[in-house]
Coordinates of C-alpha atoms and ligand atoms in Angstrom, one line a residue:
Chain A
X264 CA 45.0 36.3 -40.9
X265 CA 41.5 36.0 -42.8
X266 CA 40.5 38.9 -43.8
X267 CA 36.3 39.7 -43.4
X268 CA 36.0 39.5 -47.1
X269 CA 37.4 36.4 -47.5
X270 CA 34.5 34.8 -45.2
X271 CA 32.1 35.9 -47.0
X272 CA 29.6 32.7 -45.3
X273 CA 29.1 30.9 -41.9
X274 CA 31.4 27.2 -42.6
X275 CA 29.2 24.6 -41.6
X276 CA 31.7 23.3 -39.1
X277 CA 33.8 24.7 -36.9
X278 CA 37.0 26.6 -37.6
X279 CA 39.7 27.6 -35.9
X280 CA 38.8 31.2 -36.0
X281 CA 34.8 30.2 -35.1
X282 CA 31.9 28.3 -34.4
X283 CA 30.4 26.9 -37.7
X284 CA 26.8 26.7 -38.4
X285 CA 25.9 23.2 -36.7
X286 CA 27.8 24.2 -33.4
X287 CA 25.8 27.8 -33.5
X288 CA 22.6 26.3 -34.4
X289 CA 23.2 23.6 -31.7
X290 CA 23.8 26.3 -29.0
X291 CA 21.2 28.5 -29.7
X292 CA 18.3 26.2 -30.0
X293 CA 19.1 24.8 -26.7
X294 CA 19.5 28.4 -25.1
X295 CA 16.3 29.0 -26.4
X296 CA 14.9 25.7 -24.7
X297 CA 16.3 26.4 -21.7
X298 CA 15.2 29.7 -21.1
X299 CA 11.2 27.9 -22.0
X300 CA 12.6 25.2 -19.7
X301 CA 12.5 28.3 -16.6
X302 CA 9.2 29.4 -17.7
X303 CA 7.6 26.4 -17.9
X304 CA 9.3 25.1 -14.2
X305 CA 8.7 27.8 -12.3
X306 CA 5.2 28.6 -13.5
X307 CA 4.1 25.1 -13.1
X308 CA 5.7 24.9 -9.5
X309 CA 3.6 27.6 -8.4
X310 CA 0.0 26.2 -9.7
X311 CA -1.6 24.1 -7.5
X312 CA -3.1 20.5 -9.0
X313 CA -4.9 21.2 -12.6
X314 CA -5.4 20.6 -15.9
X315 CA -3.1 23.9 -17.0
X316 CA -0.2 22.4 -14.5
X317 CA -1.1 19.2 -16.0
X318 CA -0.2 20.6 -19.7
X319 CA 2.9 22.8 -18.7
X320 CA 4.6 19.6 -17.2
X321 CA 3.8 17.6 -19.4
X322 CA 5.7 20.3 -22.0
X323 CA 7.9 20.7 -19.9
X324 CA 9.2 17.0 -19.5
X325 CA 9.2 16.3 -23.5
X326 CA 11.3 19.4 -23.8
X327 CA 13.8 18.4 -21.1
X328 CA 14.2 15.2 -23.2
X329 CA 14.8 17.0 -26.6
X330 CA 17.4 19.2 -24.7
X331 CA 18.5 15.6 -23.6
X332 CA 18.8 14.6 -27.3
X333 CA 20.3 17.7 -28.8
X334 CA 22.8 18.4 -26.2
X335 CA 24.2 14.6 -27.2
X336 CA 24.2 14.8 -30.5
X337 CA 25.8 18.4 -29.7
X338 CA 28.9 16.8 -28.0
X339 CA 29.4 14.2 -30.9
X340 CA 29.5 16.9 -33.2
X341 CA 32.0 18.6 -31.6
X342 CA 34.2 15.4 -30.9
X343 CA 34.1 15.6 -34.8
X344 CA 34.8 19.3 -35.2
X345 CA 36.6 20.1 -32.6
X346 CA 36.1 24.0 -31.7
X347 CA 38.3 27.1 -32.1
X348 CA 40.9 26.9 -29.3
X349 CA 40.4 29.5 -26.6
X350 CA 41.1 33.0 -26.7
X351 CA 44.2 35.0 -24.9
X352 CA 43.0 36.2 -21.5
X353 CA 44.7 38.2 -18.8
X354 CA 45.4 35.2 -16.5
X355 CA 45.4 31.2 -17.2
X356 CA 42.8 30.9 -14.2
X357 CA 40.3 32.5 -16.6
X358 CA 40.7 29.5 -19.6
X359 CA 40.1 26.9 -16.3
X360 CA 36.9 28.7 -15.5
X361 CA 35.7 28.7 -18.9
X362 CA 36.5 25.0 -19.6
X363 CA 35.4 24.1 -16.1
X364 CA 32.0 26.2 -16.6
X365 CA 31.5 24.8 -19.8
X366 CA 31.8 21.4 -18.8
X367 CA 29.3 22.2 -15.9
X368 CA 27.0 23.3 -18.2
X369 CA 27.2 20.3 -20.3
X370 CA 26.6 18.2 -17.0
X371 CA 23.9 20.1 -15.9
X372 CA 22.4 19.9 -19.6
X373 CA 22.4 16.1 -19.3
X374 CA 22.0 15.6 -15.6
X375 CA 19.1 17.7 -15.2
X376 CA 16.6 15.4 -17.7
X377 CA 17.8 12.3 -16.0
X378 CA 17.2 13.8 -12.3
X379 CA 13.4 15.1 -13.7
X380 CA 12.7 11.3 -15.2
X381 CA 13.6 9.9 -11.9
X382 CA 11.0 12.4 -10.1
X383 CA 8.5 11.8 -12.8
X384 CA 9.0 7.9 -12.3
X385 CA 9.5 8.1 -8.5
X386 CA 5.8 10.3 -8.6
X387 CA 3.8 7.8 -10.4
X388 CA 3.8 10.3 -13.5
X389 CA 5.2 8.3 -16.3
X390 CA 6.9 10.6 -18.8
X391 CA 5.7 10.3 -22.4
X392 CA 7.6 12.6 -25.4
X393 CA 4.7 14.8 -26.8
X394 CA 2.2 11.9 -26.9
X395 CA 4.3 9.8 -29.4
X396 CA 5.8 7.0 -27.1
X397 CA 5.8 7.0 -23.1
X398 CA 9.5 5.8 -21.6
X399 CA 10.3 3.5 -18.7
X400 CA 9.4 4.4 -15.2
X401 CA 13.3 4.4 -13.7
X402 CA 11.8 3.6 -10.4
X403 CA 8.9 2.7 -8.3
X404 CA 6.8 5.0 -7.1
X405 CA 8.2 6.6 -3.8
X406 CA 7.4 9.7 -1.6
X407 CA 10.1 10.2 0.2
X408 CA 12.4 9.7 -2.6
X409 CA 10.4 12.3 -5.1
X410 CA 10.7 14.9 -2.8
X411 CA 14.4 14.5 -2.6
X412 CA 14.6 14.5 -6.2
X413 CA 12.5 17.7 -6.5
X414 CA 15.0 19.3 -4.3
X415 CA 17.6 17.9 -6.5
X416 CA 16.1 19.1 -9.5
X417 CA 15.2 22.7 -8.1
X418 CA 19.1 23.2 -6.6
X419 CA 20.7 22.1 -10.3
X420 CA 18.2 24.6 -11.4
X421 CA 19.4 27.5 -10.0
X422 CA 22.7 26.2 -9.9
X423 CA 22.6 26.0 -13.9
X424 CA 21.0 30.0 -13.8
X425 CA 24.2 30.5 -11.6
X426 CA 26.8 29.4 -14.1
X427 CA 24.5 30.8 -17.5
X428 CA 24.6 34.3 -15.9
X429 CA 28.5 33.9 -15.3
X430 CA 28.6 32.7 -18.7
X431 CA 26.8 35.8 -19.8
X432 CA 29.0 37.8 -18.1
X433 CA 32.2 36.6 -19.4
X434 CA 30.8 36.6 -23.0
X435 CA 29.8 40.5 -22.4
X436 CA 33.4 40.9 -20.7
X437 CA 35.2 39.2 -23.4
X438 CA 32.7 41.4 -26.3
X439 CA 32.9 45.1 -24.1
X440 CA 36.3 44.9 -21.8
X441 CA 38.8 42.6 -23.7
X442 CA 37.2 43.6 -26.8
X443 CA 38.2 40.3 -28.9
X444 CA 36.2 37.7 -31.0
X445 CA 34.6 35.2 -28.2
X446 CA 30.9 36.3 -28.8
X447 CA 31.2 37.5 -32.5
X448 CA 32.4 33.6 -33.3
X449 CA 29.5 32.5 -31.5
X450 CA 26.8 34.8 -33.4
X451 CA 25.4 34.2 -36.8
X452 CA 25.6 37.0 -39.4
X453 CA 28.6 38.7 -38.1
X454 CA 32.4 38.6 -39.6
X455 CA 34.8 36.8 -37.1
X456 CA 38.3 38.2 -38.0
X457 CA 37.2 41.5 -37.6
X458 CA 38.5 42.2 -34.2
X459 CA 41.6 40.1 -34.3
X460 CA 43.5 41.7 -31.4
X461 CA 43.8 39.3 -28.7
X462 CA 43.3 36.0 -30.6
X463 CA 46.7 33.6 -30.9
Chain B
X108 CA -30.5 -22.5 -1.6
X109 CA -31.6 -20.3 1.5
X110 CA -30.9 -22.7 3.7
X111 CA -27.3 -23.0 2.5
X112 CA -26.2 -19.6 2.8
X113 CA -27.6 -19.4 6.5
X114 CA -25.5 -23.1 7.3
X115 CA -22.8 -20.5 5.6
X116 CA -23.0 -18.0 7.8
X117 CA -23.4 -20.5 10.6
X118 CA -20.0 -20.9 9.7
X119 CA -20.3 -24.3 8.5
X120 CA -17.7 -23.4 6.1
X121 CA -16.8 -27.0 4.6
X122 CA -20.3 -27.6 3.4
X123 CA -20.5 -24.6 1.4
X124 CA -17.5 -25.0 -0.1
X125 CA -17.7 -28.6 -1.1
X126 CA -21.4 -27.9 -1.9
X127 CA -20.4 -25.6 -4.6
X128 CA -23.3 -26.3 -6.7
X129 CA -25.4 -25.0 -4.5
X130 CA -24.8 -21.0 -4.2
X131 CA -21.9 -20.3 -1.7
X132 CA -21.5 -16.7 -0.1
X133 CA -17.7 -14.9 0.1
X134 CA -16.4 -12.0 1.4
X135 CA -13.4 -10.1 0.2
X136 CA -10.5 -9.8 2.0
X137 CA -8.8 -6.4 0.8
X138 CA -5.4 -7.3 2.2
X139 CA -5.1 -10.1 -0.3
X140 CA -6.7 -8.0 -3.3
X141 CA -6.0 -5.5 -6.0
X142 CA -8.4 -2.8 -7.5
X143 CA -6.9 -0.9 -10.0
X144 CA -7.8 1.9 -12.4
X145 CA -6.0 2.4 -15.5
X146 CA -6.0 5.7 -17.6
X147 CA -3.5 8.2 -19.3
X148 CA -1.9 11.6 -18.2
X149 CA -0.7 13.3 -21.0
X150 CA -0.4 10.8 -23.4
X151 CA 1.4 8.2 -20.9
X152 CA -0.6 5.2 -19.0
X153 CA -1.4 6.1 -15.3
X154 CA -2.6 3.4 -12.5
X155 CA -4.2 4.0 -9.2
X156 CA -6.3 1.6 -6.5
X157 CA -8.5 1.6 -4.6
X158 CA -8.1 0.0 -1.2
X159 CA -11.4 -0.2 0.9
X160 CA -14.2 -2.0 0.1
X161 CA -16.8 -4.9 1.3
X162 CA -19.0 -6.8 -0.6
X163 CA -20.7 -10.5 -1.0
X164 CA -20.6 -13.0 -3.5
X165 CA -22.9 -15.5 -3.8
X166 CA -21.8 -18.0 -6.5
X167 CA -25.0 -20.7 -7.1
X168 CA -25.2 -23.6 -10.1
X169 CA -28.7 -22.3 -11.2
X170 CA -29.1 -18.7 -11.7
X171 CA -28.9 -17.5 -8.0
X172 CA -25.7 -15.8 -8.2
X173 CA -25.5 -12.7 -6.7
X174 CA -22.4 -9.8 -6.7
X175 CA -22.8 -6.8 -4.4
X176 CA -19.4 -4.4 -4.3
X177 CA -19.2 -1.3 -2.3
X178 CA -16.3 0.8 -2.9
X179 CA -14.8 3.3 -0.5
X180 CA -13.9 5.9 -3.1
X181 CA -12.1 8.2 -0.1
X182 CA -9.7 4.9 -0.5
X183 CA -8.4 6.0 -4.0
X184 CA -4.6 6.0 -4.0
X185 CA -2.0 7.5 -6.5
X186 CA 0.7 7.7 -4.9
X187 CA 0.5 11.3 -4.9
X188 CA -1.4 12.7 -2.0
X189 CA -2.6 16.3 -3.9
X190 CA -3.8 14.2 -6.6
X191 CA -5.8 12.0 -4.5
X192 CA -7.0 15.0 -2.5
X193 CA -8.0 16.2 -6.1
X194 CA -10.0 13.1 -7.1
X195 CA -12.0 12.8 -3.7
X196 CA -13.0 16.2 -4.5
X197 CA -16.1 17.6 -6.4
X198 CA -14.8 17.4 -9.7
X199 CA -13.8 13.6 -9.4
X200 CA -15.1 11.5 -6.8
X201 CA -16.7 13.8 -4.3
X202 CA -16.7 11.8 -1.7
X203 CA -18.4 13.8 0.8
X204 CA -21.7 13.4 -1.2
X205 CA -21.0 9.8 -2.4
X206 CA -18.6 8.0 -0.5
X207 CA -19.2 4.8 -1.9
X208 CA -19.3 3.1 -5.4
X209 CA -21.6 0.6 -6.1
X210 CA -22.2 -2.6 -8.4
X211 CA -24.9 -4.6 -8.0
X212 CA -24.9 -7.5 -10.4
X213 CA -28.5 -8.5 -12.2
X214 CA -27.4 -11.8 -13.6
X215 CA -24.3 -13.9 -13.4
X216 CA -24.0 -16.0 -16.2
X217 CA -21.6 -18.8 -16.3
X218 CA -19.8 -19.6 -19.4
X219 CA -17.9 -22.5 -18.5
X220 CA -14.4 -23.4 -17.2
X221 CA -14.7 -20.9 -14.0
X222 CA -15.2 -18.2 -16.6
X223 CA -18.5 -15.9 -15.8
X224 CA -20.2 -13.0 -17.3
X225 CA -22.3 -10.7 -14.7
X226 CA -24.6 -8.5 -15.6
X227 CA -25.7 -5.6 -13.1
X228 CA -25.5 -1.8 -12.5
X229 CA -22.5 0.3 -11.6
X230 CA -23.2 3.5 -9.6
X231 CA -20.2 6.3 -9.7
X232 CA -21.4 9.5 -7.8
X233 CA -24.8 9.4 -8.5
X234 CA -24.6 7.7 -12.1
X235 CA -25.2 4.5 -12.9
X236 CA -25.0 2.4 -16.1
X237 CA -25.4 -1.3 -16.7
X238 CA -22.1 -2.9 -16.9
X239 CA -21.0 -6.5 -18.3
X240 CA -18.1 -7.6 -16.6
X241 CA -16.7 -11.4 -17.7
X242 CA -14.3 -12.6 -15.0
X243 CA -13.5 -15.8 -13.5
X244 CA -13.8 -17.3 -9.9
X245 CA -11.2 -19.6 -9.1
X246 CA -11.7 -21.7 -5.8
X247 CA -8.2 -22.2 -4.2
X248 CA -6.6 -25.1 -1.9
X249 CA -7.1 -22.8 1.2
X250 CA -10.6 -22.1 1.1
X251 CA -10.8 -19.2 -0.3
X252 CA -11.2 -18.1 -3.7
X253 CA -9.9 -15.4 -6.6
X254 CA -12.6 -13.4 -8.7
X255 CA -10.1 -11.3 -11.4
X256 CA -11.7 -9.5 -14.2
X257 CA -11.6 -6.2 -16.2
X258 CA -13.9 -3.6 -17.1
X259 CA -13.9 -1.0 -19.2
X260 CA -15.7 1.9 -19.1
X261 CA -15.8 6.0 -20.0
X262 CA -15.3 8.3 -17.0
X263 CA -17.2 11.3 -18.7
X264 CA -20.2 8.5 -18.5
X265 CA -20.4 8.6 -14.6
X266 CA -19.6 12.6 -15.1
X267 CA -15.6 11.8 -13.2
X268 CA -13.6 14.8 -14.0
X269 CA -16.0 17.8 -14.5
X270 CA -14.8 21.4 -15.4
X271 CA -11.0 21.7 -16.9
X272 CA -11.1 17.9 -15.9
X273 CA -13.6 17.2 -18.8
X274 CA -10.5 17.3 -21.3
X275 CA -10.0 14.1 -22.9
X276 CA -6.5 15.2 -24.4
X277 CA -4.4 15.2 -21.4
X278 CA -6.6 13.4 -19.2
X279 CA -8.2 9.9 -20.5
X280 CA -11.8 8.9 -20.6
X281 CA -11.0 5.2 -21.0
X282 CA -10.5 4.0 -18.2
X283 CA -9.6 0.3 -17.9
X284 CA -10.7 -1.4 -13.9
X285 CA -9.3 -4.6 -13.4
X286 CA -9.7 -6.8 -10.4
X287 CA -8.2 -9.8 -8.7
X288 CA -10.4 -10.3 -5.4
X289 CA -9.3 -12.8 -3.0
X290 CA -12.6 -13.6 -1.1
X291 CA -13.5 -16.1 1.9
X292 CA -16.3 -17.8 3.2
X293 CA -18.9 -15.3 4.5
X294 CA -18.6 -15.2 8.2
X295 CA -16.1 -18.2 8.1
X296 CA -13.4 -17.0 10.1
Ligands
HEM4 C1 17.5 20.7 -19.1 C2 16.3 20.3 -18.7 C3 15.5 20.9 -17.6 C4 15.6 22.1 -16.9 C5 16.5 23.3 -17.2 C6 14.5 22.1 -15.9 C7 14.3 23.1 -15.1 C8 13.3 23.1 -14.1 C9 12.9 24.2 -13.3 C10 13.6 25.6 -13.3 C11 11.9 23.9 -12.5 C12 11.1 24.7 -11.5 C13 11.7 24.5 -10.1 C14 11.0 25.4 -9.1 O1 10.4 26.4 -9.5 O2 11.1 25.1 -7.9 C15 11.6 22.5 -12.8 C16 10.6 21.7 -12.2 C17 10.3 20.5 -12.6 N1 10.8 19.7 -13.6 FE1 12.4 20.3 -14.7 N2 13.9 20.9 -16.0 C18 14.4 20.1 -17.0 C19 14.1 18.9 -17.4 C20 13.0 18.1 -16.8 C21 12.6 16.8 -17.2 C22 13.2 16.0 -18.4 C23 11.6 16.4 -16.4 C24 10.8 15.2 -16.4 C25 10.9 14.2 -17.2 C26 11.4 17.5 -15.5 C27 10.4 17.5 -14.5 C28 10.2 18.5 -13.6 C29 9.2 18.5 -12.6 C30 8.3 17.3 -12.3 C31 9.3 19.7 -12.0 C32 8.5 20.0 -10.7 C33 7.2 20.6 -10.7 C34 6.8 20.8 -9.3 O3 7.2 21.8 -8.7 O4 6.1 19.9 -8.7 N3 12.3 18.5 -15.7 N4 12.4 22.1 -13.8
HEM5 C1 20.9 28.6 -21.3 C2 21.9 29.4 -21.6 C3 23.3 29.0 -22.2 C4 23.9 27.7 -22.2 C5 23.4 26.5 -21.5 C6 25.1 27.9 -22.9 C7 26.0 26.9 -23.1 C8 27.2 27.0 -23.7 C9 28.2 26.0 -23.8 C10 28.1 24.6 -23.3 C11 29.3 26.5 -24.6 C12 30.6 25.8 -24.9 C13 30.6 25.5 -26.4 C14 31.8 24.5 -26.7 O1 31.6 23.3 -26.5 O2 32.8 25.0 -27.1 C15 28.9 27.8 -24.9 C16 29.7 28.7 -25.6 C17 29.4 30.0 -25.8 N1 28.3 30.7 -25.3 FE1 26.8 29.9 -24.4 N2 25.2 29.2 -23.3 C18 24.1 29.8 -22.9 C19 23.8 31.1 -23.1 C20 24.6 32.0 -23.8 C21 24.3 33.4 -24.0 C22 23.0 34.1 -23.6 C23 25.4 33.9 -24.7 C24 25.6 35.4 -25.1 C25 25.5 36.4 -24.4 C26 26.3 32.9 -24.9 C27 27.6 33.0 -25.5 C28 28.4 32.0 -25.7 C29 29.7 32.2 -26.4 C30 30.2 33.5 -27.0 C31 30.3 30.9 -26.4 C32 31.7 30.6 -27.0 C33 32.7 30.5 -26.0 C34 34.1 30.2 -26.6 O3 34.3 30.6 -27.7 O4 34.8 29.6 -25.9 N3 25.8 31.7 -24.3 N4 27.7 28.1 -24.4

């Protein structure tokens, strides 16, 4: 076992006993972007036509894309550097969840963008990334088919809140109940190794 | 000249048309026709139309021409119904108050090769600012002919988009209007 001293700084990819800096910085940017992703939805649903909804949409849709882009270049990065292998729990249902909710967050992370073009393009609204360069309309304009893909976009919303609160949950569990490493290895700034109990 | 346009709307289509020296009067007919406005949202280009409007064209050799279009501005189309609620309202369009847009040419000069540049005054709300629109008219095998052009022009100028809608950031003020009329003979159905 590694003692705390003997990580005396973050490894820039992941080891087997953490998350390295790139991985970390990866996930919390995007939690980050997320959360502003909520903010800027929900407030904008509720404003009736203007220049204000007009700007929070607009913010909104370049920041989906980003999210988009990092989330990609997020999975490449861990094909390369693979991360630590799960931790021990009580029952092998719980590892399924957490790769199954992980996976549905990565989907929802990459769906979600795609879903919002298609509104955007199927509204008339082409989508360009904070004024630098517009992209493609997917489709032509179509009523019937943007309100479907509003509803779309809404249900994978709260769906994804649905599956980040679990994910909360089990990271809190893991930190307060099982007491192991899962959210220290995941945190910047703190000594993984420290609570070595229930790691393999 | 006069005499021509009434043997027009006599219906005497043939002459007119083969008498195209002398001035020849058309209608548009909207189902064959496109006028669109082109702009940017947020940094990304944004097109609507317009889909009602009536006018007369009188094409003559000399310097009779004359180009009268009305526009229904209650016709404007986005493809999104809040937006074109928006735009007929007081801060856009208003088309309670003005319900029509107007051009009214002054002088149509030909340049050659179908190609013609009019002169005349466009009216938005209750604006209006001398315009110069080149655009050719194209006589085709059925009778009828195609005006298509493009103007260009600055919304702010006709006072389109007042209030948070004065922003020129997220809501352009050039705004492009390009046109491909099909027209008939006037009262040649
Ligand atoms: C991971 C990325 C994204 C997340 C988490 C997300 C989340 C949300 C949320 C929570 C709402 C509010 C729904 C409601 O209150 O009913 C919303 C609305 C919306 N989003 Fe997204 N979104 C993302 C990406 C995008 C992208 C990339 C676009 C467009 C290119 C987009 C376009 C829209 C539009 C047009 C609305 C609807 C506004 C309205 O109600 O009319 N979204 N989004
Ligand atoms: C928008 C919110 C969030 C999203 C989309 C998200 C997404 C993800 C994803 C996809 C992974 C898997 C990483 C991998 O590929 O191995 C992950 C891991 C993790 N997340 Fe989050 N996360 C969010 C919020 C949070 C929050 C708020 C916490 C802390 C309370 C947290 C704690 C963790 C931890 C500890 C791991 C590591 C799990 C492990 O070691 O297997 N996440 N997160």
């Amino acid at each position: 076992m590694h003692g705390p001293s003997q990580q005396p700084l973050i490894p820039l990819a992941n080891t087997p006993m953490r998350y390295g800096i790139v991985a970390q910085t990866f996930h919390w940017i995007i939690v980050a972007l997320v959360m502003l992703q909520f903010v800027l939805g929900i407030w904008a649903h509720a404003l009736p036509i203007s220049l204000e909804r007009l700007i929070l949409l607009a913010r909104h849709k370049s920041i989906g894309f980003t999210i988009f882009g990092l989330v990609v270049l997020r999975l490449g990065w861990r094909l390369y550097s693979p991360p630590p292998p799960q931790p021990l729990v009580p029952h092998p249902v719980f590892r399924m969840a957490a790769r199954l909710s992980h996976m549905l967050l990565y989907a929802l992370l990459l769906s979600m963008p795609v879903i919002g073009w298609l509104l955007s393009s199927a509204s008339n609204l082409t989508v360009s990334w904070f004024g630098l360069f517009s992209l493609p309309n997917l489709v032509r304009p179509d009523r019937r088919l943007a309100h479907w893909l509003l509803f779309t976009h809404q249900s994978m919303a709260w769906l994804l809140l649905a599956v980040v609160i679990l994910h909360i949950s089990a990271a809190l569990w893991h930190h307060i109940i099982l007491r192991d490493d899962v959210l220290l290895r995941m945190l910047p700034f703190t000594r993984s190794g420290s609570r070595t109990r229930n790691l393999p | 000249m006069n005499r021509l346009v009434i043997l027009c709307l006599f219906g005497l289509v043939a002459a007119c048309n083969a008498q195209f020296a002398a001035a020849s009067c058309w209608v548009p007919v909207p189902a064959l026709s496109r006028i669109v406005f082109s702009t940017t949202q947020a940094g990304a280009p944004f097109q609507g139309t317009f889909h009602d409007y009536s006018g007369l064209v009188c094409m003559a050799a000399g310097g009779d021409s004359h180009i009268r279009v009305s526009v229904n501005t209650a016709s404007v189309d986005t493809q999104l119904p809040e937006l074109d609620t928006a735009l007929r309202g007081p801060d856009f369009f208003d088309t309670r108050r003005w319900p029509q847009a107007l051009f009214e040419s002054e002088a149509v000069r030909p340049m050659g090769q179908g190609r013609y540049r009019v002169t005349g005054k466009l009216t938005l709300r209750d604006v209006t600012h001398e315009v110069n629109v080149p655009f050719t008219f194209t006589p085709m095998t059925d009778g009828n002919a195609r005006l298509k052009g493009e103007l260009s022009l600055e919304r702010l100028d006709y006072h389109i988009g007042l209030g948070q809608w004065a922003d020129t950031r997220w809501v352009g003020n050039q705004v492009e209007l390009t046109f491909s009329i099909v027209v008939q003979p006037a009262a040649g159905k």
